[in-house]
Amino acid sequence: MHPTFSILLFTTLAGTGYGLLFVLCVGLLLGLLPTDPRLGLIAMGATLVMITAGLLCSLGHLRRPERAWRAFSQWRSSWLSREGVAAVLTFIPAGLLTVFWVAAGAAPWPLGLLAAIGAVVTVLCTGMIYQSLAPIPRWHHPLTTPVYLCLSLATGLVLAALLTGSWLTPSLPWPHVAALLALPVAWLVKWQWWQRTDAGMPTATIGSATGLGKLGRVSLLESPHTGSNYLLNEMGYRVGRKHAAKLRRIAVVLGAAVPWLLLAVALFTPSPAFAVFLTLLAALAAVAGTLVERWLFFAEAKHMMTLYYGEQTV
Amino acid sequence: MTMLPAATPPKRLGLVIDLDTCVGCQACVVACKEWNTGGYGAPLADQRAYGADPIGSWLNRVHGFEAGEGANGRTVHFPKSCLHCDNAACVTVCPTGASYKRADDGIVLVDEDKCIGCGLCAWACPYGARELDPLAGVMKKCTLCVDRIYAEDLPEGEREPACVRTCPTHARHFGDLADPNSPVSRLVADRGGFDLMAEMGYRPTNKYLPPRPGRSGCGAAPVALEDASPKGGFLGWLDKVLS
Amino acid sequence: MEGPSKIRAKGNVAADEVKTTTCYMCACRCGIRVHLEGGELRFIDGNPDHPVNRGVVCAKGAAGIMQQHSPAKLRKPLLRTGPRGSGQFREIEWDEALSIATGWLSNIRYDDPKKLAFFTGRDQSQALTGFWAKEFGTPNFAAHGGFCSVNMATAGMYTYGGAFWEFGEVDFPRTRYFLMFGVAEDHDSNPIKIGLAQLKERGAKFVSVNPVRTGYSAIADEWLPITPGTDGLFVMALIHELLRAGKVDIPYLQRFTNAGWLVVDAPGEGTDGLFARDEDGRALCMDLRTRSLQPAEAAEVDPMLAGRVELPDGRFARPAFQLLAERYADPAYSPDQVALRCGIDATTIRRIALELAQAAFDQPVVVETPWTDVWGRRHERFVGRPVAMHAMRGISAHANGFQTCRAIHLLQALLGAIDTPGSHRFETPYPKSIPPGPKPAGKPEHIVPGRPLPGMPLGYPLGPEDLLVDAEGEPVRIDKAFSWEAPLSAHGLMHLVIGNARRGDPYRIDTLFMYMANMAWNSAMNTAETIGWLTELDPATGDYVIPRIIYADAFHSETVAYADLVLPDTTYLERHDCISLLDRPIGSADAIQDSIRQPVIPLDRDVRPFQDVLIELGWRLGLSAFTDEAGQARYSSYADYIVRHERTPGIGPLAGWRGADGTATGKGAPNPHQLERYIENGCFFQEEIPESTRFMKHANRDYQTFAVGKGMMPSVGPLTIQLYSEILQKFRLAAQGHGPIQPPERHRQRVATYFDPVPFWYAPFDAAHDRDAFPLHAVTQRPMSMYHAWHSQNVWLRQILGENRLYIATALADRNGLRDDDWVRLESRHGAIEVQVKVMEGVNEHTVWTWNAIGKRAGTWGLAHDAGEATRGFLLNHLIDDLLPDRGEGMRYANADPVTGQAAWYDLTVRIEKIARHDERSQPAFAPLQPPPGQAPSPPHVAYGGRFGAWKAER
Ligand SMILES: Nc1nc2c(c(=O)[nH]1)N[C@H]1C(S)=C(S)[C@@H](COP(=O)(O)OP(=O)(O)OC[C@H]3O[C@@H](n4cnc5c(=O)[nH]c(N)nc54)[C@H](O)[C@@H]3O)O[C@H]1N2
Ligand SMILES: Nc1nc2c(c(=O)[nH]1)N[C@H]1C(S)=C(S)[C@@H](COP(=O)(O)OP(=O)(O)OC[C@H]3O[C@@H](n4cnc5c(=O)[nH]c(N)nc54)[C@H](O)[C@@H]3O)O[C@H]1N2
Ligand code: SF4
Ligand code: SF4
Ligand code: SF4
Ligand code: SF4
Ligand code: SF4
Ligand SMILES: [Mo]
């Protein structure tokens, strides 16, 4: 599948944003966060900016964005529609929460609860959009949605650590600790996804797709056209195995190892300023790592349609 | 509404494609483009029309495959357009309701005025039967020539898909696959018509007729003509027949 | 280009106007319906009533809309301003253009008419163009046949008065066994496809003999991957088997072929190998019933087929059949011997022979219709041998194609499978006499300044005396047609004109006038050099070696840039045309058919139908045929000519609705309302011929009487299939030193060898040359969705096939470590190209091939310079020499068949070598040509049809 930048950015930013929203809400609900208006302004501000930016990116993928509103109509059948609905609905509690927090230094628990649920549901929908696509075997796997949820939570925690950290001292900076736990777990799930989807291949061959397999080895003699077409541009993307393996390592290092170490060090640095700085680096690395992971998520996924264009297996 | 019809439609209109007679002439491909570019929805655009790597939207394409080794193998031309699946995920994934499957005849269509060009339906189609128009930015797919098959102002005999009408080798047949007695259904029964990627569970309406086995006599015991007259040779034999 | 689109009312899709005409996206000439909305092309589909295509159109036909909207359409007459090939022109008015042409041409006409070489391509007005050349007085006229399939046409005409090439058809509804040689598409493309579907439906067996397995061959029940150029061996091995087993149709051979004719056996004498004839010149046979010599074509004879008889004058003679039988009984033609060479194993050859015999003799097809033969004997039914054969350029594009094609016809005749139910059938107006008259005009004494030729420039020689040679036996024609180098070149030799004119061999010309032939590109052998010749200067005069070039094209092709004067033609949708029985007819076995084109959309440019232009030129030149008594133009237009011209009294271009009242067919006075009748009838005419006339036309009195009445045949009488060709023997005798007209010394050996009256096989010259250095055969195929150069300017078709690859066999790829899209250098004895490969299973392992004419020269056809056609597309033509190497004859013959001069495109042999091409460009690449003045830039994108209004489905 062709990695479209607007989609990579969308899933990464929004994913992280919803993760952060979830963490903040849980923090508030458990009373682990002060309801200091300034923290509200910074934390919720950052969250809303990320989510909104992400959603705007996703519009960039539409060829007819002016009709985007129509996408809310088919929540009964379409995960994409559900994602849209969930995303928009989540804005209501999240927005109100921000207002109360910033204006009144208060965080009414129903708003927190609803916003948290909204965040989870939205990311779940995102995951399901991909997981539900049978023609793309690598995506059509029970772990796909968990991966989205885990990575969103992990990156959310790292950001939470960054934004809230300085407010929490001297008491225990729990987001740091949580992030230190979540990062390995999330990437472990991702690693599993890689292992299992690799093992799952191939699920279809050019022979099975054409029904000509029984005649012997099947190969494409003539593509329907010497020019290109939408399908090939959109789904005919190929990435070399070596290349992919290298990128996987980069993703893990950037997304998991680097932030983990930085956070660990940050945890024990006496200077709060330096700790914040390290956490900032960790957040950047985590987000970058996720971007690489998302790029691979597309680049490595093969679409069954390519079997009709000469791909031997999918 | 992108929910699929509750019940399988009373009629299942679709195509039966004969892989045994298709010579890959591309007539159906162009006839399809020619009819539909001036008909249903936005025109089927062509980008970089006279430049390098031209790219346009087409609703029907013919692939060419080889199966088997050397002289015993086959070259098979393989036309492919939307198969109007019963279990059409391309419809259910559509967030806007632009994609839909008709309850009465099972035709899968796109309401281009609703389409936001997200492309998800194309992702959901394992057969590669949907193409986003490069200019209009809306999803394009085989309409089963819905504008021809019911057209009141066309003569009865011409109310069939453009591709079917023009196929010189009669490799394309149009009809109702829900009716077991329809000519297309009988064709499928007689010739062992099959579903593409049945294992995907999309339950396509279109069926493919497999290439008939070659009759090359390869492998069969060597056969040859008898000598006319072992001794006299041919001319000797000739004398006999003529005298 | 689009207006605001309206929404159509439910159920309303029909366009507001439908006009019929005849497609011309290729030469199949299908009937089409052009659907117009507000005068704009909405849709083109097949005319369901039309006999040729019965409602279907191919990809090209359906893409006619985009041809009409091609950005490469010429717009106005052009006069060259820069050097040739620079593409610098200025637009001029038609009057200026026509006066310039008239000036040039009238000088020639009154000086030396043959200094005009007028050559046309695959137009369908050769009846007019040939007539024009005759009236002008130049013998130097031909259409494209010489590089196309003249081998096929001539072999047929000299053997049985018909031909595979356009003049015959397979009896698809009845045949049980169909053997197809070397056909990828053919002119009859839609009819063949419709027919193949019928075979499949009926379970008849279809065998395709072809080095490549694509298209038709892909759906064959059996594919025989023959090695190019060896079909003759395969066919003769089949004959060997049939004869060995006595599986031949003896009665058919005795009655309808010259198998029983007595051939004089007098080695060394001038009559050797000629038929024994009586004082009235009638060929004799030994009648087995009366045991006496009788006229072989007499009613009640039972000719002896084997033996030796003494003639009254003491000479001895043997039946032609004995000579045939002896030749093919030779072990050299046994399956085991030929298998090695032709790549089809012996067991397969034996089995095919068996299957042919079984299909022919075990299950005859009977049509219960009484008929009377030319001897007046009534037959209760037509009994058929349901074995059909068809062949095209896979046979004809080789230097041995004439003899190979004769061998195929021999095979048909042995099985009794010519014009019987279920076999190969004559299409009206064929058969004609064997060969058809008249003879070519253009002997030295025929060419008189200011006078017309006594006859048409093209024809069928009956012997050396009919050749167009001077006293020394040297060619009269610029293309050397009908000379000792190509005696039976019935279609002329267009592929040699430019080279000969440049070499001044046999002489220099003044003006080259070409129409609809892309001679500076895909129809030239040796393209690069041909381009050089067109621009070569004569140091003596400082002028071009070919001083003047006039060219009529409709589009900006590669050749336009090399013309001094360009006469822009219309498209096929903008003009009248006629598909005439006098030209390349569309008749079928069961009906007389012809058709017309009518303008279906108005002109939007300053172009004119070439036929109109030619007719006006004829008048401006004062040619009497185009000028009336008052000195005024005899015809106001081509349409007027179509209706009023009479070739011989009562016979004109169109056969339908003749006579003042429009009731006559074939023969009849001109009918002023003829075209209206055609248009009312869908632009075609069809008259079914009576049941009793449909088979055995070569000996069917019912048919022949009918045909004579319609002006399709001179007289009634047996047209005896010439298995043994006395005409060939006459040339051979001349070469052996007999008779008044003999070839110059240097040609004798060659003529004596290849004018064998009994079909034989020889290795095609170019292919046989230096095999070790060039071990691979290289051929092209017609893509079904492209017509030569025409369609790269077609937005839709060029997406399907916009660049080509060299297809090679898996085994070959493995040997050379080649994979898909690798670059290779392909080298012939003549040149080299650098292209990309595609590996495939279904190709003879000693053969490489590609699609024909996909490669384009940058800057032409309205395409961007970086279009795939120019950067990755390529032609094999660069590798093909127009001449053979000097093979010790002290001269270089054309790379052609020695009998007909047919261009031997497929004798090309090459070697292949893997290379790296980092610029990803095929070679050779030529300097881009610039578009003609006034050509608008091509649109970046096309979205055709928006203006017709979207149709909305309600759920
Ligand atoms: N390598 C290789 N070369 C081959 C062949 C092959 O098989 N292999 N085939 C050979 C054969 S059989 C043939 S017949 C030749 C064909 O070769 P050509 O006869 O040259 O065929 P085209 O490429 O169609 O070029 C004909 C010209 O007609 C022009 N044209 C199209 N429509 C019209 C019209 O309506 N009016 C006018 N005035 N002009 C028009 C086109 O623009 C084009 O320039 O190619 C030969 N060359
Ligand atoms: N779509 C389309 N139709 C066309 C044309 C076109 O350009 N496009 N061109 C028209 C013209 S001008 C012509 S002349 C006709 C030509 O009609 P065809 O003769 O069908 O044209 P080719 O493609 O030359 O076909 C030659 C076939 O012979 C095979 N072949 C080559 N060498 C040998 C051999 O030695 N033995 C055997 N048995 N086979 C061999 C090749 O693989 C190829 O399949 O088509 C006409 N129709
Ligand atoms: S028109 Fe018929 S034969 Fe030609 S490609 Fe289409 S299906 Fe095949
Ligand atoms: S073929 Fe593809 S587009 Fe057509 S209905 Fe089935 S899934 Fe949908
Ligand atoms: S592209 Fe259009 S039709 Fe397809 S899913 Fe998106 S909105 Fe629906
Ligand atoms: S049915 Fe109509 S839309 Fe579908 S492929 Fe055929 S011509 Fe195209
Ligand atoms: S075969 Fe195709 S291009 Fe040729 S005349 Fe028929 S429809 Fe036109
Ligand atoms: Mo040709």
PDB file of N, CA, C and O in Angstrom, chain C residues 237 240 325-339:
ATOM      1  N   ALA C 237       5.443 -31.976 -45.379  1.00  0.00           N
ATOM      2  CA  ALA C 237       5.481 -33.224 -44.618  1.00  0.00           C
ATOM      3  C   ALA C 237       4.057 -33.761 -44.445  1.00  0.00           C
ATOM      4  O   ALA C 237       3.822 -34.972 -44.518  1.00  0.00           O
ATOM      5  N   HIS C 240       3.266 -35.285 -47.651  1.00  0.00           N
ATOM      6  CA  HIS C 240       4.000 -36.556 -47.706  1.00  0.00           C
ATOM      7  C   HIS C 240       3.182 -37.647 -47.016  1.00  0.00           C
ATOM      8  O   HIS C 240       2.973 -38.729 -47.570  1.00  0.00           O
ATOM      9  N   ALA C 325       3.489 -36.096 -56.774  1.00  0.00           N
ATOM     10  CA  ALA C 325       3.620 -37.252 -55.886  1.00  0.00           C
ATOM     11  C   ALA C 325       5.080 -37.633 -55.718  1.00  0.00           C
ATOM     12  O   ALA C 325       5.545 -37.891 -54.613  1.00  0.00           O
ATOM     13  N   GLU C 326       5.809 -37.604 -56.829  1.00  0.00           N
ATOM     14  CA  GLU C 326       7.223 -37.996 -56.739  1.00  0.00           C
ATOM     15  C   GLU C 326       7.989 -37.024 -55.843  1.00  0.00           C
ATOM     16  O   GLU C 326       8.764 -37.431 -54.988  1.00  0.00           O
ATOM     17  N   ARG C 327       7.699 -35.727 -56.016  1.00  0.00           N
ATOM     18  CA  ARG C 327       8.448 -34.772 -55.200  1.00  0.00           C
ATOM     19  C   ARG C 327       8.207 -34.997 -53.712  1.00  0.00           C
ATOM     20  O   ARG C 327       9.137 -35.093 -52.926  1.00  0.00           O
ATOM     21  N   TYR C 328       6.935 -35.136 -53.339  1.00  0.00           N
ATOM     22  CA  TYR C 328       6.663 -35.166 -51.894  1.00  0.00           C
ATOM     23  C   TYR C 328       6.842 -36.546 -51.286  1.00  0.00           C
ATOM     24  O   TYR C 328       6.870 -36.683 -50.063  1.00  0.00           O
ATOM     25  N   ALA C 329       6.964 -37.556 -52.155  1.00  0.00           N
ATOM     26  CA  ALA C 329       7.272 -38.885 -51.620  1.00  0.00           C
ATOM     27  C   ALA C 329       8.716 -38.898 -51.119  1.00  0.00           C
ATOM     28  O   ALA C 329       9.096 -39.713 -50.282  1.00  0.00           O
ATOM     29  N   ASP C 330       9.500 -37.965 -51.603  1.00  0.00           N
ATOM     30  CA  ASP C 330      10.911 -37.878 -51.235  1.00  0.00           C
ATOM     31  C   ASP C 330      11.079 -37.843 -49.710  1.00  0.00           C
ATOM     32  O   ASP C 330      10.433 -37.049 -49.028  1.00  0.00           O
ATOM     33  N   PRO C 331      11.945 -38.703 -49.190  1.00  0.00           N
ATOM     34  CA  PRO C 331      12.170 -38.740 -47.739  1.00  0.00           C
ATOM     35  C   PRO C 331      12.555 -37.367 -47.177  1.00  0.00           C
ATOM     36  O   PRO C 331      12.319 -37.084 -46.004  1.00  0.00           O
ATOM     37  N   ALA C 332      13.093 -36.500 -48.015  1.00  0.00           N
ATOM     38  CA  ALA C 332      13.457 -35.171 -47.540  1.00  0.00           C
ATOM     39  C   ALA C 332      12.246 -34.468 -46.946  1.00  0.00           C
ATOM     40  O   ALA C 332      12.375 -33.582 -46.091  1.00  0.00           O
ATOM     41  N   TYR C 333      11.057 -34.868 -47.390  1.00  0.00           N
ATOM     42  CA  TYR C 333       9.834 -34.230 -46.885  1.00  0.00           C
ATOM     43  C   TYR C 333       9.116 -35.106 -45.863  1.00  0.00           C
ATOM     44  O   TYR C 333       7.961 -34.870 -45.533  1.00  0.00           O
ATOM     45  N   SER C 334       9.796 -36.120 -45.356  1.00  0.00           N
ATOM     46  CA  SER C 334       9.154 -36.967 -44.341  1.00  0.00           C
ATOM     47  C   SER C 334       9.169 -36.241 -43.000  1.00  0.00           C
ATOM     48  O   SER C 334      10.058 -35.429 -42.740  1.00  0.00           O
ATOM     49  N   PRO C 335       8.165 -36.510 -42.170  1.00  0.00           N
ATOM     50  CA  PRO C 335       8.094 -35.844 -40.864  1.00  0.00           C
ATOM     51  C   PRO C 335       9.419 -35.884 -40.115  1.00  0.00           C
ATOM     52  O   PRO C 335       9.866 -34.868 -39.565  1.00  0.00           O
ATOM     53  N   ASP C 336      10.069 -37.015 -40.118  1.00  0.00           N
ATOM     54  CA  ASP C 336      11.306 -37.114 -39.341  1.00  0.00           C
ATOM     55  C   ASP C 336      12.353 -36.145 -39.863  1.00  0.00           C
ATOM     56  O   ASP C 336      13.088 -35.530 -39.092  1.00  0.00           O
ATOM     57  N   GLN C 337      12.394 -35.976 -41.172  1.00  0.00           N
ATOM     58  CA  GLN C 337      13.399 -35.068 -41.748  1.00  0.00           C
ATOM     59  C   GLN C 337      13.111 -33.607 -41.418  1.00  0.00           C
ATOM     60  O   GLN C 337      13.995 -32.848 -41.050  1.00  0.00           O
ATOM     61  N   VAL C 338      11.843 -33.197 -41.531  1.00  0.00           N
ATOM     62  CA  VAL C 338      11.554 -31.770 -41.385  1.00  0.00           C
ATOM     63  C   VAL C 338      11.460 -31.356 -39.915  1.00  0.00           C
ATOM     64  O   VAL C 338      11.690 -30.200 -39.563  1.00  0.00           O
ATOM     65  N   ALA C 339      11.122 -32.338 -39.062  1.00  0.00           N
ATOM     66  CA  ALA C 339      10.893 -32.009 -37.642  1.00  0.00           C
ATOM     67  C   ALA C 339      12.046 -31.187 -37.090  1.00  0.00           C
ATOM     68  O   ALA C 339      11.849 -30.170 -36.423  1.00  0.00           O
TER      69      ALA C 339
END
